[in-house]
Tab-separated table of C-alpha atoms in Angstrom:
chain	number	residue	atom	x	y	z
A	1	MET	CA	117.430	99.156	72.336
A	2	THR	CA	113.727	99.250	71.991
A	3	PRO	CA	112.276	101.950	74.281
A	4	GLY	CA	110.142	100.814	77.503
A	5	LEU	CA	106.633	101.758	78.339
A	6	ALA	CA	105.797	105.251	78.926
A	7	VAL	CA	104.719	105.753	82.377
A	8	PRO	CA	102.406	108.824	82.661
A	9	PRO	CA	102.317	111.202	85.866
A	10	THR	CA	101.126	109.540	88.686
A	11	TYR	CA	97.999	110.279	90.777
A	12	ALA	CA	99.613	112.020	93.974
A	13	PRO	CA	97.282	113.522	96.398
A	14	ILE	CA	99.522	113.021	99.328
A	15	PRO	CA	102.141	115.907	100.065
A	16	SER	CA	105.959	115.018	99.555
A	17	ASP	CA	108.176	115.423	102.622
A	18	VAL	CA	111.595	114.106	103.697
A	19	HIS	CA	113.262	114.069	107.086
A	20	PRO	CA	116.151	116.977	107.112
A	21	ASN	CA	118.855	114.659	107.909
A	22	TYR	CA	118.369	112.226	105.099
A	23	ALA	CA	121.905	112.734	103.513
A	24	ALA	CA	123.402	111.554	107.054
A	25	ILE	CA	121.128	108.763	107.215
A	26	ASP	CA	121.802	107.654	103.648
A	27	ALA	CA	125.631	107.768	104.249
A	28	ARG	CA	125.362	105.914	107.677
A	29	THR	CA	123.303	103.151	106.114
A	30	ALA	CA	126.104	102.503	103.293
A	31	ALA	CA	128.556	102.091	106.210
A	32	TRP	CA	126.246	99.658	107.852
A	33	ALA	CA	126.117	97.568	104.882
A	34	ASN	CA	129.899	97.647	104.609
A	35	THR	CA	130.556	96.898	108.209
A	36	PHE	CA	128.373	93.858	108.079
A	37	GLY	CA	129.451	92.822	104.466
A	38	ILE	CA	125.830	92.652	103.154
A	39	GLY	CA	125.907	91.367	99.639
A	40	SER	CA	129.141	91.594	97.418
A	41	LYS	CA	131.328	94.767	97.392
A	42	GLU	CA	130.176	95.593	93.758
A	43	TRP	CA	126.634	95.252	94.773
A	44	ARG	CA	127.055	97.639	97.797
A	45	SER	CA	128.414	99.973	95.646
A	46	ARG	CA	125.584	99.997	93.390
A	47	LEU	CA	123.182	100.297	96.206
A	48	ALA	CA	124.990	103.109	97.642
A	49	THR	CA	123.996	105.251	94.734
A	50	GLN	CA	120.349	104.314	95.324
A	51	ASP	CA	119.159	106.505	97.943
A	52	ILE	CA	118.060	103.931	100.383
A	53	GLY	CA	118.402	106.373	103.199
A	54	VAL	CA	116.574	108.943	101.454
A	55	PHE	CA	113.657	106.251	100.848
A	56	ALA	CA	113.544	105.738	104.748
A	57	ALA	CA	113.761	109.517	105.418
A	58	ARG	CA	110.643	109.880	103.210
A	59	ILE	CA	108.776	107.387	105.033
A	60	LEU	CA	109.545	108.782	108.454
A	61	PRO	CA	109.914	112.610	107.655
A	62	LYS	CA	109.034	113.643	111.064
A	63	GLY	CA	110.530	110.498	112.892
A	64	GLU	CA	112.924	110.031	115.306
A	65	GLU	CA	116.364	109.719	113.573
A	66	GLU	CA	117.641	106.855	115.344
A	67	VAL	CA	114.648	104.966	114.062
A	68	VAL	CA	114.790	106.489	110.779
A	69	SER	CA	118.444	104.982	110.469
A	70	LEU	CA	117.213	101.592	111.465
A	71	LEU	CA	114.502	101.376	108.974
A	72	SER	CA	117.168	102.599	106.234
A	73	ASP	CA	119.593	99.893	107.334
A	74	PHE	CA	116.696	97.254	107.542
A	75	ILE	CA	115.690	98.277	103.983
A	76	ILE	CA	119.127	97.706	102.590
A	77	TRP	CA	119.176	94.329	104.270
A	78	LEU	CA	115.777	93.484	102.752
A	79	PHE	CA	117.389	94.260	99.323
A	80	GLY	CA	120.124	91.969	100.451
A	81	VAL	CA	117.629	89.105	100.799
A	82	ASP	CA	115.706	89.940	97.771
A	83	ASP	CA	118.519	90.584	95.431
A	84	GLY	CA	120.819	87.902	96.884
A	85	TYR	CA	118.426	85.207	97.810
A	86	CYS	CA	115.299	85.368	96.130
A	87	GLU	CA	115.803	87.251	92.558
A	88	GLU	CA	119.339	87.010	91.475
A	89	GLY	CA	120.594	84.353	93.772
A	90	GLU	CA	120.166	80.307	92.966
A	91	LEU	CA	117.799	79.905	95.882
A	92	GLY	CA	115.363	82.037	94.120
A	93	HIS	CA	114.487	78.960	91.928
A	94	ARG	CA	114.654	76.698	94.699
A	95	PRO	CA	111.608	77.273	96.901
A	96	GLY	CA	112.105	74.215	99.189
A	97	GLU	CA	115.889	75.315	99.872
A	98	LEU	CA	114.961	79.075	100.095
A	99	ALA	CA	112.317	78.115	103.031
A	100	VAL	CA	115.087	76.616	104.933
A	101	ALA	CA	117.432	79.444	104.618
A	102	LEU	CA	114.773	81.939	105.412
A	103	HIS	CA	113.483	80.087	108.323
A	104	ARG	CA	117.342	80.307	109.507
A	105	LEU	CA	117.037	83.835	109.513
A	106	LEU	CA	113.622	84.113	111.082
A	107	ARG	CA	115.201	81.955	114.031
A	108	ILE	CA	117.944	84.829	114.544
A	109	ALA	CA	115.144	87.410	114.443
A	110	GLN	CA	113.221	85.338	116.946
A	111	ASN	CA	116.440	84.723	119.178
A	112	PRO	CA	119.589	86.542	118.147
A	113	GLU	CA	121.587	84.974	120.777
A	114	SER	CA	120.932	81.422	118.983
A	115	PRO	CA	124.586	80.087	117.956
A	116	MET	CA	123.878	79.332	114.374
A	117	LEU	CA	124.894	81.402	111.098
A	118	THR	CA	127.571	83.228	113.044
A	119	ASP	CA	129.719	83.623	109.681
A	120	ASP	CA	126.870	84.712	107.522
A	121	PRO	CA	126.684	88.665	106.891
A	122	LEU	CA	122.786	88.575	106.521
A	123	ALA	CA	122.566	86.729	110.025
A	124	GLU	CA	124.822	88.992	111.460
A	125	GLY	CA	123.177	92.302	110.116
A	126	LEU	CA	119.685	90.722	111.228
A	127	ARG	CA	121.174	90.167	114.605
A	128	ASP	CA	122.087	93.827	114.993
A	129	LEU	CA	118.508	94.975	113.411
A	130	THR	CA	116.752	92.812	115.891
A	131	LEU	CA	118.639	94.260	118.874
A	132	ARG	CA	117.939	97.636	117.662
A	133	VAL	CA	114.189	96.660	117.216
A	134	SER	CA	113.982	95.709	120.815
A	135	ARG	CA	115.544	98.810	121.882
A	136	CYS	CA	113.525	101.404	119.941
A	137	GLY	CA	110.091	99.560	120.131
A	138	THR	CA	107.881	98.139	122.536
A	139	ALA	CA	107.991	94.110	123.001
A	140	LEU	CA	104.620	94.110	120.859
A	141	GLN	CA	106.109	96.066	118.475
A	142	ALA	CA	109.224	93.843	117.977
A	143	GLY	CA	106.929	90.737	118.180
A	144	ARG	CA	104.971	92.200	115.434
A	145	TRP	CA	108.063	93.166	113.288
A	146	VAL	CA	109.185	89.460	113.629
A	147	ASP	CA	105.527	88.263	112.684
A	148	THR	CA	105.781	90.459	109.565
A	149	LEU	CA	109.011	88.861	108.748
A	150	ARG	CA	107.508	85.737	108.463
A	151	GLU	CA	104.599	86.698	106.311
A	152	TYR	CA	107.468	88.170	103.967
A	153	PHE	CA	109.477	85.099	104.031
A	154	PHE	CA	106.427	82.884	103.267
A	155	ALA	CA	105.496	84.809	100.255
A	156	VAL	CA	108.660	85.258	98.581
A	157	VAL	CA	108.801	81.343	98.715
A	158	TRP	CA	105.385	81.297	97.052
A	159	GLU	CA	107.193	83.647	94.413
A	160	ALA	CA	110.175	81.364	94.014
A	161	GLU	CA	107.824	78.538	93.234
A	162	HIS	CA	106.380	80.442	90.552
A	163	ARG	CA	109.882	81.329	89.046
A	164	ALA	CA	111.052	77.759	89.373
A	165	ALA	CA	108.036	76.753	87.178
A	166	GLY	CA	108.115	79.902	84.800
A	167	ARG	CA	104.311	80.332	85.803
A	168	VAL	CA	102.658	83.451	85.851
A	169	PRO	CA	99.992	83.437	88.757
A	170	ASP	CA	96.383	84.804	88.333
A	171	LEU	CA	95.634	88.382	89.466
A	172	ASN	CA	93.744	87.288	92.620
A	173	ASP	CA	96.755	85.142	93.892
A	174	TYR	CA	99.023	87.896	92.879
A	175	ALA	CA	97.151	90.900	94.544
A	176	LEU	CA	97.083	88.790	97.671
A	177	MET	CA	100.604	87.458	97.958
A	178	ARG	CA	101.759	91.222	96.703
A	179	LEU	CA	100.713	92.355	99.995
A	180	TYR	CA	103.355	90.444	101.720
A	181	ASP	CA	106.242	89.541	99.122
A	182	GLY	CA	106.818	93.433	98.536
A	183	ALA	CA	108.360	93.696	102.149
A	184	THR	CA	105.663	96.612	102.834
A	185	THR	CA	104.142	94.923	106.046
A	186	VAL	CA	107.694	94.637	107.442
A	187	VAL	CA	108.020	98.298	107.284
A	188	GLN	CA	104.739	99.474	109.000
A	189	PRO	CA	105.809	98.513	112.647
A	190	PHE	CA	108.360	101.377	112.121
A	191	LEU	CA	105.614	103.909	111.598
A	192	GLU	CA	104.935	103.286	115.352
A	193	MET	CA	108.336	103.105	116.490
A	194	GLY	CA	109.622	106.151	114.802
A	195	HIS	CA	106.948	108.524	116.648
A	196	GLY	CA	107.168	106.863	119.859
A	197	PHE	CA	103.378	105.302	120.090
A	198	GLU	CA	101.953	101.900	120.154
A	199	LEU	CA	98.597	101.188	118.538
A	200	GLN	CA	96.290	99.164	120.683
A	201	PRO	CA	95.596	95.604	119.520
A	202	HIS	CA	91.951	96.439	118.990
A	203	GLU	CA	92.980	99.285	116.964
A	204	ARG	CA	95.498	97.640	114.850
A	205	ASP	CA	93.569	94.593	114.375
A	206	SER	CA	90.194	96.192	113.441
A	207	LYS	CA	89.144	95.448	110.003
A	208	ALA	CA	89.275	99.241	108.968
A	209	VAL	CA	92.829	99.985	110.304
A	210	ARG	CA	93.998	96.431	108.707
A	211	ALA	CA	92.414	97.328	105.249
A	212	ALA	CA	94.095	100.788	105.257
A	213	ALA	CA	97.294	99.197	105.901
A	214	GLU	CA	96.482	96.396	102.817
A	215	MET	CA	95.636	99.425	100.675
A	216	THR	CA	98.964	101.131	101.295
A	217	SER	CA	100.702	97.718	100.605
A	218	PHE	CA	98.620	97.564	97.409
A	219	ILE	CA	99.335	101.083	96.274
A	220	THR	CA	102.949	100.798	96.896
A	221	THR	CA	103.622	97.543	95.398
A	222	TRP	CA	101.452	98.396	92.234
A	223	ASP	CA	103.713	101.606	91.954
A	224	ASN	CA	106.800	99.703	92.419
A	225	ASP	CA	105.778	97.067	89.813
A	226	ILE	CA	104.999	100.030	87.231
A	227	TYR	CA	108.125	101.846	87.692
A	228	SER	CA	110.174	98.707	87.979
A	229	HIS	CA	108.921	97.004	84.990
A	230	HIS	CA	111.322	98.758	82.599
A	231	LYS	CA	114.240	97.344	84.702
A	232	GLU	CA	112.797	93.710	85.187
A	233	SER	CA	111.692	93.283	81.660
A	234	ARG	CA	115.141	94.225	80.316
A	235	GLY	CA	116.530	91.377	82.270
A	236	THR	CA	117.041	87.695	81.104
A	237	GLY	CA	115.567	86.076	84.229
A	238	TYR	CA	111.845	85.253	85.001
A	239	TYR	CA	110.164	88.076	86.811
A	240	LEU	CA	106.639	88.764	88.470
A	241	ASN	CA	104.920	92.074	87.797
A	242	ILE	CA	101.480	93.348	87.814
A	243	ILE	CA	101.849	94.196	84.187
A	244	ARG	CA	102.940	91.042	83.225
A	245	VAL	CA	100.042	89.554	85.160
A	246	LEU	CA	97.506	91.641	83.553
A	247	GLU	CA	98.834	90.833	80.130
A	248	HIS	CA	98.550	87.310	80.855
A	249	GLU	CA	94.947	87.586	82.784
A	250	TYR	CA	93.104	89.489	80.159
A	251	ALA	CA	95.487	88.848	76.870
A	252	LEU	CA	96.278	92.627	76.702
A	253	SER	CA	99.258	94.534	75.264
A	254	PRO	CA	101.877	95.911	77.516
A	255	ASP	CA	100.542	99.394	77.166
A	256	LYS	CA	96.922	98.430	77.896
A	257	ALA	CA	97.903	96.341	80.901
A	258	LEU	CA	99.858	99.386	82.206
A	259	THR	CA	96.839	101.631	81.817
A	260	LYS	CA	94.857	99.155	83.605
A	261	ALA	CA	97.361	98.631	86.602
A	262	ILE	CA	97.236	102.268	86.923
A	263	ALA	CA	93.694	102.504	86.898
A	264	GLN	CA	93.301	99.829	89.685
A	265	ARG	CA	96.010	101.452	91.738
A	266	ASP	CA	94.242	104.879	91.267
A	267	ARG	CA	90.928	103.385	92.433
A	268	VAL	CA	92.600	102.164	95.263
A	269	MET	CA	94.154	105.198	96.310
A	270	CYS	CA	90.580	106.929	96.034
A	271	LEU	CA	89.380	104.308	98.593
A	272	PHE	CA	92.115	104.750	100.924
A	273	LEU	CA	91.519	108.509	101.093
A	274	SER	CA	87.492	107.979	101.841
A	275	LEU	CA	88.640	105.403	104.589
A	276	ARG	CA	91.578	107.575	106.198
A	277	ALA	CA	89.119	110.447	106.145
A	278	LYS	CA	86.430	108.334	108.097
A	279	LEU	CA	89.007	106.937	110.334
A	280	GLU	CA	90.382	110.405	111.034
A	281	ASP	CA	86.975	111.160	112.163
A	282	GLU	CA	86.635	108.474	114.476
A	283	GLY	CA	89.941	107.294	115.510
A	284	SER	CA	92.187	108.109	118.585
A	285	PRO	CA	95.374	110.439	118.273
A	286	GLN	CA	97.305	107.267	117.713
A	287	VAL	CA	95.195	105.917	114.790
A	288	ARG	CA	95.509	109.226	113.145
A	289	GLN	CA	99.343	109.334	113.511
A	290	TYR	CA	99.439	105.854	111.998
A	291	LEU	CA	97.427	106.957	108.921
A	292	ARG	CA	99.837	109.946	108.604
A	293	GLY	CA	102.380	107.190	108.425
A	294	LEU	CA	100.700	105.181	106.036
A	295	SER	CA	100.284	108.126	103.699
A	296	SER	CA	104.053	109.104	104.000
A	297	PHE	CA	104.951	105.644	103.033
A	298	ILE	CA	102.706	105.842	99.839
A	299	ARG	CA	104.330	109.103	98.594
A	300	ALA	CA	107.822	108.065	99.758
A	301	THR	CA	107.476	104.854	97.195
A	302	GLN	CA	106.249	107.259	94.490
A	303	ASP	CA	109.017	109.914	95.145
A	304	TRP	CA	111.827	107.458	95.413
A	305	SER	CA	110.885	105.312	92.669
A	306	THR	CA	110.908	108.372	90.389
A	307	SER	CA	114.121	109.359	91.402
A	308	SER	CA	116.315	106.307	92.352
A	309	GLU	CA	118.824	104.930	89.880
A	310	ARG	CA	117.627	101.470	90.769
A	311	TYR	CA	114.473	102.131	88.709
A	312	THR	CA	115.368	105.179	86.545
A	313	THR	CA	118.598	103.148	85.191
A	314	PRO	CA	120.487	105.864	83.813
A	315	HIS	CA	122.341	103.510	81.349
A	316	ASP	CA	119.004	102.700	79.825
A	317	PRO	CA	116.624	105.359	80.609
A	318	ALA	CA	113.258	104.515	81.791
A	319	ALA	CA	110.524	106.246	80.315
A	320	PHE	CA	108.986	107.969	83.128
A	321	LEU	CA	107.241	111.345	83.008
A	322	LEU	CA	109.023	112.769	86.381
A	323	SER	CA	105.845	114.662	87.566
A	324	PHE	CA	102.825	114.039	89.471
A	325	THR	CA	99.085	114.765	88.986
A	326	ASP	CA	96.081	115.552	91.137
A	327	THR	CA	93.609	113.891	89.097
A	328	PRO	CA	93.033	109.859	89.097
A	329	THR	CA	92.369	108.000	85.963
A	330	ASP	CA	89.684	106.056	87.914
A	331	ASP	CA	87.793	107.133	90.755
A	332	SER	CA	85.008	104.904	90.597
A	333	THR	CA	83.509	103.413	93.836
A	334	ASP	CA	83.045	100.016	92.566
A	335	PRO	CA	84.664	97.312	94.092
A	336	LEU	CA	87.940	95.846	91.857
A	337	ASN	CA	87.076	92.394	90.506
A	338	ILE	CA	89.847	90.521	92.737
A	339	PRO	CA	88.121	88.810	95.228
A	340	SER	CA	90.939	88.825	97.973
A	341	ILE	CA	90.855	92.442	98.191
A	342	SER	CA	86.993	93.538	97.229
A	343	TRP	CA	86.110	93.485	100.835
A	344	TRP	CA	87.911	96.656	101.365
A	345	TRP	CA	84.943	98.630	99.644
A	346	ASP	CA	82.442	97.338	102.404
A	347	LEU	CA	84.306	99.105	105.049
A	348	VAL	CA	83.637	103.039	103.510
A	349	PRO	CA	80.086	103.974	103.862
A	350	ALA	CA	78.288	106.331	101.517
A	351	SER	CA	78.181	108.624	104.157
A	352	ARG	CA	80.842	110.308	106.532
A	353	THR	CA	78.275	109.847	109.570
A	354	ALA	CA	77.836	106.085	109.039
A	355	PRO	CA	79.540	103.944	111.391
A	356	LEU	CA	82.588	101.900	110.295
A	357	GLU	CA	82.366	98.072	110.390
A	358	GLN	CA	84.630	96.964	113.280
């Protein structure tokens, strides 16, 4: 079999960390998936080797263990939806039917007492998750979580439409939809729950904090695409990935598309660090904690993607260099030529003493 793309060391300026009880969290999540029958037995057996609980423990290394376990169970549930419905299931090529199925699940998240889908494992798992979110979070956070589920569901239907048509989207649309179809925004409410605080609406919805959250989604999904490309490109089905999008957008070879994707990711990482520094100077203690959570999420994705069998695929090893670097490949302060996200650069003033745009 021909070797895949050689991914160089990743720019990783954020320190690595993990919750001390990661092993117990991982074991409990495997048991939770078995209890609710998420996916097939073979699928659960495969997922049990992929360190889902460790990923959650890296996202919330200092979080309350109950919330870390809740996040871990939610992540494996998301994989059940993504693998079972969207990528490997028949609905992944039927956007209309997928939209109906996902909206039924959304109704369960909104109203878990609804007498519907009572024999569906994903629905029953979601009922349990919804009740636990209500217990661990505030009413505002629980509502925010449902809103992010809606964003995610809407985006994966868009993805299914492209899959059904066999069409590669343009870069601008891909960057926009990847903020949501990568299931990153659905994780962000747990960054508050896990540390027992709540951002005020005017803080969370400010342009600067929203941009920091979107940058986190961009970086983590670009990283995921870079590290999952080996596995996805080996498959026989249609796949969406930034390397494939860049090949199509600019008529690049796979190697040059990889280099460009890494440069885009590194430029946004540099921007995130600048915006984070400014927000840390001006923000409330809650905003500063939220920024620490976003940072942990970024590094968690890097660490997990380079160690989990989901992406390293031992039977057909990916060409990862399992190391990190403190030097970006692109530290330009110019906006990326992607209109849907170029506004982020307007929020970072040249001087740390200049005010942020609200």
